[in-house]
mmCIF file of C-alpha atoms (C1' of nucleotides) in Angstrom:
data_model
loop_
_atom_site.group_PDB
_atom_site.id
_atom_site.type_symbol
_atom_site.label_atom_id
_atom_site.label_comp_id
_atom_site.label_asym_id
_atom_site.label_seq_id
_atom_site.Cartn_x
_atom_site.Cartn_y
_atom_site.Cartn_z
ATOM 1 C CA MET A 1 103.473 121.866 84.023
ATOM 2 C CA SER A 2 106.281 120.429 85.849
ATOM 3 C CA ALA A 3 106.645 116.735 85.150
ATOM 4 C CA ALA A 4 104.715 116.717 81.957
ATOM 5 C CA ASN A 5 106.306 116.257 78.526
ATOM 6 C CA THR A 6 108.590 119.197 79.015
ATOM 7 C CA GLY A 7 111.432 117.167 77.866
ATOM 8 C CA VAL A 8 112.866 116.734 81.286
ATOM 9 C CA PRO A 9 113.186 113.196 82.508
ATOM 10 C CA SER A 10 110.916 112.425 85.421
ATOM 11 C CA PRO A 11 111.354 109.528 87.955
ATOM 12 C CA LEU A 12 107.868 108.624 87.090
ATOM 13 C CA ASP A 13 109.106 107.417 83.740
ATOM 14 C CA THR A 14 110.731 104.611 85.520
ATOM 15 C CA ALA A 15 107.027 103.301 85.843
ATOM 16 C CA LEU A 16 106.906 102.273 82.264
ATOM 17 C CA PRO A 17 110.234 101.612 80.623
ATOM 18 C CA SER A 18 108.418 99.426 78.066
ATOM 19 C CA PRO A 19 105.362 97.113 77.901
ATOM 20 C CA VAL A 20 107.438 94.384 79.244
ATOM 21 C CA PRO A 21 105.474 91.829 81.091
ATOM 22 C CA SER A 22 107.172 92.036 84.277
ATOM 23 C CA GLU A 23 106.898 89.125 87.044
ATOM 24 C CA GLU A 24 106.184 91.871 89.774
ATOM 25 C CA HIS A 25 105.739 95.518 90.200
ATOM 26 C CA GLU A 26 109.493 95.874 89.774
ATOM 27 C CA ARG A 27 108.527 97.795 86.742
ATOM 28 C CA CYS A 28 106.942 100.487 88.776
ATOM 29 C CA PRO A 29 108.519 101.233 92.226
ATOM 30 C CA VAL A 30 105.893 104.164 92.481
ATOM 31 C CA ALA A 31 103.034 101.616 92.174
ATOM 32 C CA GLY A 32 104.722 99.369 94.741
ATOM 33 C CA VAL A 33 104.863 102.196 97.354
ATOM 34 C CA LEU A 34 101.397 103.415 96.546
ATOM 35 C CA ARG A 35 100.088 99.767 97.036
ATOM 36 C CA ARG A 36 101.923 99.514 100.340
ATOM 37 C CA ILE A 37 100.764 102.964 101.842
ATOM 38 C CA GLY A 38 97.493 103.138 99.810
ATOM 39 C CA ASP A 39 95.613 100.804 102.084
ATOM 40 C CA LYS A 40 93.146 102.022 104.703
ATOM 41 C CA TRP A 41 95.455 102.462 107.714
ATOM 42 C CA THR A 42 99.085 102.587 106.826
ATOM 43 C CA VAL A 43 99.276 106.444 106.151
ATOM 44 C CA LEU A 44 97.467 107.122 109.333
ATOM 45 C CA VAL A 45 99.970 105.195 111.368
ATOM 46 C CA ILE A 46 102.998 106.761 109.509
ATOM 47 C CA VAL A 47 101.703 110.174 110.119
ATOM 48 C CA LEU A 48 101.024 109.540 113.864
ATOM 49 C CA LEU A 49 104.508 108.073 114.276
ATOM 50 C CA GLY A 50 105.923 110.911 112.377
ATOM 51 C CA GLN A 51 104.971 113.160 115.005
ATOM 52 C CA ARG A 52 106.478 111.154 117.837
ATOM 53 C CA PRO A 53 106.967 107.433 118.921
ATOM 54 C CA HIS A 54 103.751 105.824 120.158
ATOM 55 C CA ARG A 55 102.760 102.868 122.130
ATOM 56 C CA PHE A 56 100.483 100.300 120.681
ATOM 57 C CA ASN A 57 97.174 101.521 122.397
ATOM 58 C CA GLU A 58 98.218 105.050 121.879
ATOM 59 C CA LEU A 59 98.027 104.370 118.210
ATOM 60 C CA HIS A 60 94.744 102.368 118.774
ATOM 61 C CA ARG A 61 93.139 105.322 120.503
ATOM 62 C CA GLY A 62 94.637 107.907 118.131
ATOM 63 C CA ILE A 63 93.381 106.348 114.995
ATOM 64 C CA GLU A 64 89.844 105.703 116.095
ATOM 65 C CA GLY A 65 88.107 103.077 114.030
ATOM 66 C CA ILE A 66 91.125 100.676 113.649
ATOM 67 C CA SER A 67 90.798 97.313 115.123
ATOM 68 C CA GLN A 68 93.602 95.714 116.999
ATOM 69 C CA ARG A 69 93.997 93.124 114.323
ATOM 70 C CA MET A 70 94.329 95.819 111.574
ATOM 71 C CA LEU A 71 96.787 97.959 113.662
ATOM 72 C CA THR A 72 98.901 94.962 114.290
ATOM 73 C CA ARG A 73 98.906 93.875 110.632
ATOM 74 C CA THR A 74 99.670 97.459 109.520
ATOM 75 C CA LEU A 75 102.545 97.750 111.970
ATOM 76 C CA ARG A 76 103.888 94.353 111.082
ATOM 77 C CA GLY A 77 103.858 95.459 107.439
ATOM 78 C CA LEU A 78 105.652 98.628 107.986
ATOM 79 C CA GLU A 79 108.206 96.921 110.316
ATOM 80 C CA GLU A 80 108.894 94.280 107.671
ATOM 81 C CA ASP A 81 109.572 96.950 105.138
ATOM 82 C CA GLY A 82 111.994 98.626 107.499
ATOM 83 C CA LEU A 83 109.762 101.775 107.870
ATOM 84 C CA VAL A 84 108.904 101.345 111.613
ATOM 85 C CA ASN A 85 110.874 100.220 114.511
ATOM 86 C CA ARG A 86 109.439 98.053 117.429
ATOM 87 C CA GLU A 87 110.910 98.187 120.878
ATOM 88 C CA VAL A 88 109.573 95.895 123.502
ATOM 89 C CA PHE A 89 110.022 96.804 127.182
ATOM 90 C CA ALA A 90 109.606 93.980 129.612
ATOM 91 C CA THR A 91 107.695 96.358 132.136
ATOM 92 C CA VAL A 92 104.743 95.426 134.086
ATOM 93 C CA PRO A 93 102.419 95.757 132.351
ATOM 94 C CA PRO A 94 104.452 95.204 129.271
ATOM 95 C CA SER A 95 104.666 98.124 126.758
ATOM 96 C CA VAL A 96 105.961 98.446 123.092
ATOM 97 C CA ARG A 97 106.967 101.429 121.430
ATOM 98 C CA TYR A 98 106.772 101.992 117.810
ATOM 99 C CA SER A 99 108.706 104.689 115.957
ATOM 100 C CA LEU A 100 109.689 105.423 112.544
ATOM 101 C CA THR A 101 113.044 104.475 111.177
ATOM 102 C CA PRO A 102 115.299 106.825 109.251
ATOM 103 C CA LEU A 103 113.770 105.146 106.197
ATOM 104 C CA GLY A 104 110.332 105.707 107.529
ATOM 105 C CA ARG A 105 111.082 109.428 108.244
ATOM 106 C CA SER A 106 112.563 110.027 104.795
ATOM 107 C CA LEU A 107 109.090 109.008 103.479
ATOM 108 C CA LEU A 108 107.517 112.010 105.355
ATOM 109 C CA SER A 109 108.683 114.592 102.868
ATOM 110 C CA PRO A 110 107.216 113.108 99.592
ATOM 111 C CA LEU A 111 104.156 112.279 101.613
ATOM 112 C CA SER A 112 103.975 115.796 102.756
ATOM 113 C CA ALA A 113 104.134 116.883 99.219
ATOM 114 C CA LEU A 114 101.209 114.618 98.471
ATOM 115 C CA ALA A 115 99.418 115.847 101.507
ATOM 116 C CA THR A 116 99.722 119.439 100.274
ATOM 117 C CA TRP A 117 98.261 118.619 97.096
ATOM 118 C CA ALA A 118 95.416 116.713 98.722
ATOM 119 C CA VAL A 119 94.584 119.525 100.987
ATOM 120 C CA GLU A 120 94.549 122.040 98.217
ATOM 121 C CA ASN A 121 92.532 119.907 95.752
ATOM 122 C CA GLN A 122 90.128 117.869 97.796
ATOM 123 C CA SER A 123 87.375 120.347 97.158
ATOM 124 C CA ALA A 124 88.024 120.375 93.495
ATOM 125 C CA ILE A 125 87.786 116.582 93.358
ATOM 126 C CA ALA A 126 84.701 116.622 95.590
ATOM 127 C CA ALA A 127 82.993 119.067 93.483
ATOM 128 C CA SER A 128 83.869 117.099 90.294
ATOM 129 C CA ARG A 129 82.628 113.972 92.054
ATOM 130 C CA ARG A 130 79.323 115.598 92.857
ATOM 131 C CA ALA A 131 79.061 116.883 89.232
ATOM 132 C CA GLY A 132 78.375 113.239 88.701
ATOM 133 C CA SER A 133 77.526 113.062 85.041
ATOM 134 C CA VAL A 134 81.128 113.178 84.177
ATOM 135 C CA ARG A 135 80.302 115.114 80.959
ATOM 136 C CA ALA A 136 81.574 118.240 79.732
ATOM 137 C CA GLY A 137 78.242 120.032 78.691
ATOM 138 C CA GLY A 138 76.894 119.366 82.259
ATOM 139 C CA MET B 1 114.346 115.174 108.988
ATOM 140 C CA SER B 2 112.067 117.626 107.231
ATOM 141 C CA ALA B 3 108.435 116.984 108.231
ATOM 142 C CA ALA B 4 109.263 115.345 111.608
ATOM 143 C CA ASN B 5 108.565 117.027 114.794
ATOM 144 C CA THR B 6 110.903 119.912 114.116
ATOM 145 C CA GLY B 7 107.979 122.356 115.141
ATOM 146 C CA VAL B 8 107.114 123.260 111.647
ATOM 147 C CA PRO B 9 103.418 122.452 110.943
ATOM 148 C CA SER B 10 103.095 119.886 108.265
ATOM 149 C CA PRO B 11 100.276 119.420 105.886
ATOM 150 C CA LEU B 12 100.340 115.724 107.092
ATOM 151 C CA ASP B 13 99.044 117.066 110.311
ATOM 152 C CA THR B 14 95.684 117.472 108.656
ATOM 153 C CA ALA B 15 95.430 113.851 108.699
ATOM 154 C CA LEU B 16 94.845 113.697 112.446
ATOM 155 C CA PRO B 17 93.322 116.853 113.903
ATOM 156 C CA SER B 18 92.075 114.845 116.826
ATOM 157 C CA PRO B 19 90.619 111.425 117.351
ATOM 158 C CA VAL B 20 87.103 112.480 116.139
ATOM 159 C CA PRO B 21 85.128 109.545 114.856
ATOM 160 C CA SER B 22 84.556 111.013 111.470
ATOM 161 C CA GLU B 23 81.926 109.641 109.034
ATOM 162 C CA GLU B 24 84.342 109.460 106.168
ATOM 163 C CA HIS B 25 88.015 110.109 105.324
ATOM 164 C CA GLU B 26 87.279 113.822 105.404
ATOM 165 C CA ARG B 27 89.570 113.810 108.523
ATOM 166 C CA CYS B 28 92.544 112.717 106.222
ATOM 167 C CA PRO B 29 92.772 113.968 102.644
ATOM 168 C CA VAL B 30 96.072 112.196 102.327
ATOM 169 C CA ALA B 31 94.450 108.937 103.030
ATOM 170 C CA GLY B 32 91.680 109.659 100.664
ATOM 171 C CA VAL B 33 94.117 110.483 97.709
ATOM 172 C CA LEU B 34 96.202 107.434 98.594
ATOM 173 C CA ARG B 35 93.146 105.156 98.574
ATOM 174 C CA ARG B 36 92.352 106.647 95.238
ATOM 175 C CA ILE B 37 95.471 106.302 93.506
ATOM 176 C CA GLY B 38 96.771 103.359 95.585
ATOM 177 C CA ASP B 39 94.971 100.753 93.769
ATOM 178 C CA LYS B 40 96.511 98.474 91.211
ATOM 179 C CA TRP B 41 96.398 100.465 88.027
ATOM 180 C CA THR B 42 95.544 104.095 88.574
ATOM 181 C CA VAL B 43 99.079 105.437 89.076
ATOM 182 C CA LEU B 44 100.194 103.512 85.904
ATOM 183 C CA VAL B 45 97.486 105.251 83.902
ATOM 184 C CA ILE B 46 98.327 108.669 85.259
ATOM 185 C CA VAL B 47 101.913 108.314 84.595
ATOM 186 C CA LEU B 48 101.243 107.070 81.062
ATOM 187 C CA LEU B 49 98.710 109.928 80.507
ATOM 188 C CA GLY B 50 101.238 112.362 82.014
ATOM 189 C CA GLN B 51 103.629 111.689 79.050
ATOM 190 C CA ARG B 52 100.939 112.520 76.444
ATOM 191 C CA PRO B 53 97.404 111.810 75.699
ATOM 192 C CA HIS B 54 96.646 108.247 74.894
ATOM 193 C CA ARG B 55 93.731 106.238 73.111
ATOM 194 C CA PHE B 56 92.037 103.487 74.938
ATOM 195 C CA ASN B 57 93.928 100.725 73.264
ATOM 196 C CA GLU B 58 97.063 102.593 73.482
ATOM 197 C CA LEU B 59 96.659 102.401 77.334
ATOM 198 C CA HIS B 60 95.549 98.881 77.158
ATOM 199 C CA ARG B 61 98.769 97.817 75.147
ATOM 200 C CA GLY B 62 101.062 100.124 77.013
ATOM 201 C CA ILE B 63 100.111 98.827 80.639
ATOM 202 C CA GLU B 64 100.373 95.210 79.745
ATOM 203 C CA GLY B 65 98.490 93.116 82.061
ATOM 204 C CA ILE B 66 95.293 95.251 82.648
ATOM 205 C CA SER B 67 92.034 93.940 81.433
ATOM 206 C CA GLN B 68 89.569 95.972 79.401
ATOM 207 C CA ARG B 69 87.329 96.119 82.500
ATOM 208 C CA MET B 70 89.939 97.420 84.916
ATOM 209 C CA LEU B 71 91.118 100.056 82.426
ATOM 210 C CA THR B 72 87.560 101.303 82.010
ATOM 211 C CA ARG B 73 86.910 101.233 85.680
ATOM 212 C CA THR B 74 90.310 102.966 86.494
ATOM 213 C CA LEU B 75 89.538 105.796 83.670
ATOM 214 C CA ARG B 76 86.007 106.218 84.837
ATOM 215 C CA GLY B 77 87.287 106.769 88.379
ATOM 216 C CA LEU B 78 89.850 109.259 87.281
ATOM 217 C CA GLU B 79 87.402 110.991 85.185
ATOM 218 C CA GLU B 80 84.804 111.181 87.873
ATOM 219 C CA ASP B 81 87.393 112.863 90.041
ATOM 220 C CA GLY B 82 88.284 115.341 87.401
ATOM 221 C CA LEU B 83 91.754 114.079 86.895
ATOM 222 C CA VAL B 84 91.247 112.760 83.412
ATOM 223 C CA ASN B 85 89.466 114.174 80.394
ATOM 224 C CA ARG B 86 87.715 111.910 77.985
ATOM 225 C CA GLU B 87 87.069 113.025 74.347
ATOM 226 C CA VAL B 88 85.039 110.985 71.857
ATOM 227 C CA PHE B 89 85.583 111.293 68.289
ATOM 228 C CA ALA B 90 82.977 109.939 65.950
ATOM 229 C CA THR B 91 85.358 108.498 63.412
ATOM 230 C CA VAL B 92 85.274 105.170 61.889
ATOM 231 C CA PRO B 93 86.356 103.178 63.710
ATOM 232 C CA PRO B 94 85.510 105.224 66.793
ATOM 233 C CA SER B 95 88.294 106.595 68.897
ATOM 234 C CA VAL B 96 88.474 108.021 72.359
ATOM 235 C CA ARG B 97 91.237 110.119 73.572
ATOM 236 C CA TYR B 98 92.211 110.210 77.248
ATOM 237 C CA SER B 99 94.375 112.995 78.715
ATOM 238 C CA LEU B 100 95.064 114.477 82.082
ATOM 239 C CA THR B 101 93.188 117.639 83.089
ATOM 240 C CA PRO B 102 95.046 120.578 84.638
ATOM 241 C CA LEU B 103 94.075 119.072 88.062
ATOM 242 C CA GLY B 104 95.455 115.803 87.071
ATOM 243 C CA ARG B 105 98.661 117.320 85.845
ATOM 244 C CA SER B 106 99.135 119.101 89.137
ATOM 245 C CA LEU B 107 99.208 115.629 90.692
ATOM 246 C CA LEU B 108 102.418 114.639 88.638
ATOM 247 C CA SER B 109 104.764 116.704 90.831
ATOM 248 C CA PRO B 110 103.996 115.323 94.208
ATOM 249 C CA LEU B 111 103.704 111.916 92.559
ATOM 250 C CA SER B 112 107.195 112.417 91.178
ATOM 251 C CA ALA B 113 108.385 113.158 94.576
ATOM 252 C CA LEU B 114 107.059 109.983 95.834
ATOM 253 C CA ALA B 115 108.478 108.206 92.731
ATOM 254 C CA THR B 116 112.029 109.603 93.508
ATOM 255 C CA TRP B 117 111.750 108.287 97.069
ATOM 256 C CA ALA B 118 110.648 104.998 95.815
ATOM 257 C CA VAL B 119 113.339 104.527 93.262
ATOM 258 C CA GLU B 120 115.853 105.600 95.767
ATOM 259 C CA ASN B 121 114.702 103.391 98.613
ATOM 260 C CA GLN B 122 113.255 100.312 96.913
ATOM 261 C CA SER B 123 116.394 98.349 97.463
ATOM 262 C CA ALA B 124 116.475 99.191 101.019
ATOM 263 C CA ILE B 125 112.870 98.115 101.431
ATOM 264 C CA ALA B 126 113.503 94.988 99.503
ATOM 265 C CA ALA B 127 116.528 94.134 101.665
ATOM 266 C CA SER B 128 114.626 94.749 104.922
ATOM 267 C CA ARG B 129 111.893 92.426 103.496
ATOM 268 C CA ARG B 130 114.243 89.708 102.770
ATOM 269 C CA ALA B 131 115.745 90.017 106.097
ATOM 270 C CA GLY B 132 112.433 88.556 107.185
ATOM 271 C CA SER B 133 112.867 88.042 110.887
ATOM 272 C CA VAL B 134 111.968 91.663 111.407
ATOM 273 C CA ARG B 135 114.316 91.681 114.410
ATOM 274 C CA ALA B 136 116.913 94.074 115.362
ATOM 275 C CA GLY B 137 119.575 91.710 116.523
ATOM 276 C CA GLY B 138 119.905 89.859 113.223
ATOM 277 C "C1'" DC C 1 87.827 100.258 68.367
ATOM 278 C "C1'" DT C 2 85.761 101.103 72.741
ATOM 279 C "C1'" DG C 3 83.463 99.602 75.683
ATOM 280 C "C1'" DT C 4 79.423 96.680 78.961
ATOM 281 C "C1'" DA C 5 77.646 92.443 81.654
ATOM 282 C "C1'" DT C 6 78.257 88.414 84.143
ATOM 283 C "C1'" DC C 7 80.397 85.293 86.857
ATOM 284 C "C1'" DC C 8 84.181 84.016 90.013
ATOM 285 C "C1'" DA C 9 88.461 83.916 92.843
ATOM 286 C "C1'" DA C 10 91.342 86.298 96.081
ATOM 287 C "C1'" DC C 11 92.291 89.632 99.242
ATOM 288 C "C1'" DC C 12 90.990 93.152 102.578
ATOM 289 C "C1'" DA C 13 88.887 94.518 106.675
ATOM 290 C "C1'" DG C 14 85.764 94.242 110.724
ATOM 291 C "C1'" DA C 15 83.781 91.871 114.891
ATOM 292 C "C1'" DT C 16 84.431 88.853 118.355
ATOM 293 C "C1'" DA C 17 86.754 85.864 121.568
ATOM 294 C "C1'" DC C 18 90.812 84.509 123.450
ATOM 295 C "C1'" DT C 19 95.889 84.497 125.395
ATOM 296 C "C1'" DG C 20 100.471 86.078 127.794
ATOM 297 C "C1'" DC D 1 98.973 96.363 127.925
ATOM 298 C "C1'" DA D 2 99.812 94.067 123.582
ATOM 299 C "C1'" DG D 3 98.667 91.106 120.967
ATOM 300 C "C1'" DT D 4 96.589 86.212 118.365
ATOM 301 C "C1'" DA D 5 92.758 83.090 116.132
ATOM 302 C "C1'" DT D 6 88.699 82.411 113.769
ATOM 303 C "C1'" DC D 7 84.787 83.606 111.216
ATOM 304 C "C1'" DT D 8 82.464 86.392 107.883
ATOM 305 C "C1'" DG D 9 81.052 90.309 104.725
ATOM 306 C "C1'" DG D 10 82.480 93.569 101.212
ATOM 307 C "C1'" DT D 11 85.580 95.154 97.779
ATOM 308 C "C1'" DT D 12 88.981 94.403 94.382
ATOM 309 C "C1'" DG D 13 90.424 92.385 90.315
ATOM 310 C "C1'" DG D 14 90.537 88.925 86.529
ATOM 311 C "C1'" DA D 15 88.314 85.915 82.494
ATOM 312 C "C1'" DT D 16 85.065 85.600 79.268
ATOM 313 C "C1'" DA D 17 81.324 86.624 76.405
ATOM 314 C "C1'" DC D 18 78.830 90.081 74.213
ATOM 315 C "C1'" DA D 19 77.485 94.932 71.896
ATOM 316 C "C1'" DG D 20 77.603 99.631 69.512
#
DNA sequence: CTGTATCCAACCAGATACTG
DNA sequence: CAGTATCTGGTTGGATACAG
């Protein structure tokens, strides 16, 4: 009962100003962000980098299950959006340090809010999912 | 500068307790939520239902671009997770009313936080993306 | 009005092999 | 250590036709 129809304007309302066609997801910044961080690995990388900078193989080992290819793609995507910084050191062997940019760090707060919600309600969701029939009477 | 390594434990930390294999995304509730609402339409539906209950075709017209199939799938998924309530009225013609459950409404707050971030930073992201080269020197 | 069924294209993601 | 290239399977999403 916080962001519902209490009369207060919500930033969520920017999602649907009107049923205008839209050429992109310009109509809904939230949807854009969700699509960006809603893939399989991105949020894991962000969280890990939110703790401290990591090297490539540190991330690779830390995430467990991600392939080199997907880690690279994920990092490139984050870098392109200015959320992650990439520093190459010409050492032997070479090393690359990934860290969150200020923009990336600023995402941690809203992400944390979502994490809190997820932790508190995951059991409710799981229970509802197990109920299966999706019907009231049960 | 809020959920970073300031010493305070963050709910985001539940994402990576340790590099344990994990059979599912139990290891990271956030990732699970993001995957759920990170698809193309879910957040749009949630936002719309956050304003008020809607009928099927109201949503269909309101979202503009979604197909019947995807709207149904999206609603079914949300219903199965207990985020959306579905009420069938045996009128002529038949009508169905969709609304957010308390659980669904509780998601609006963290979603709103993310929306605020998205609105404030979408231009920065777009700029960084246009920069293209992804290099510091620029 | 509110869906379901089928078919199909595009993208995502994993395995593997190879490179500097 | 830090990637890239290629191939392939699975999933997502859209068009269309059909049904209660």
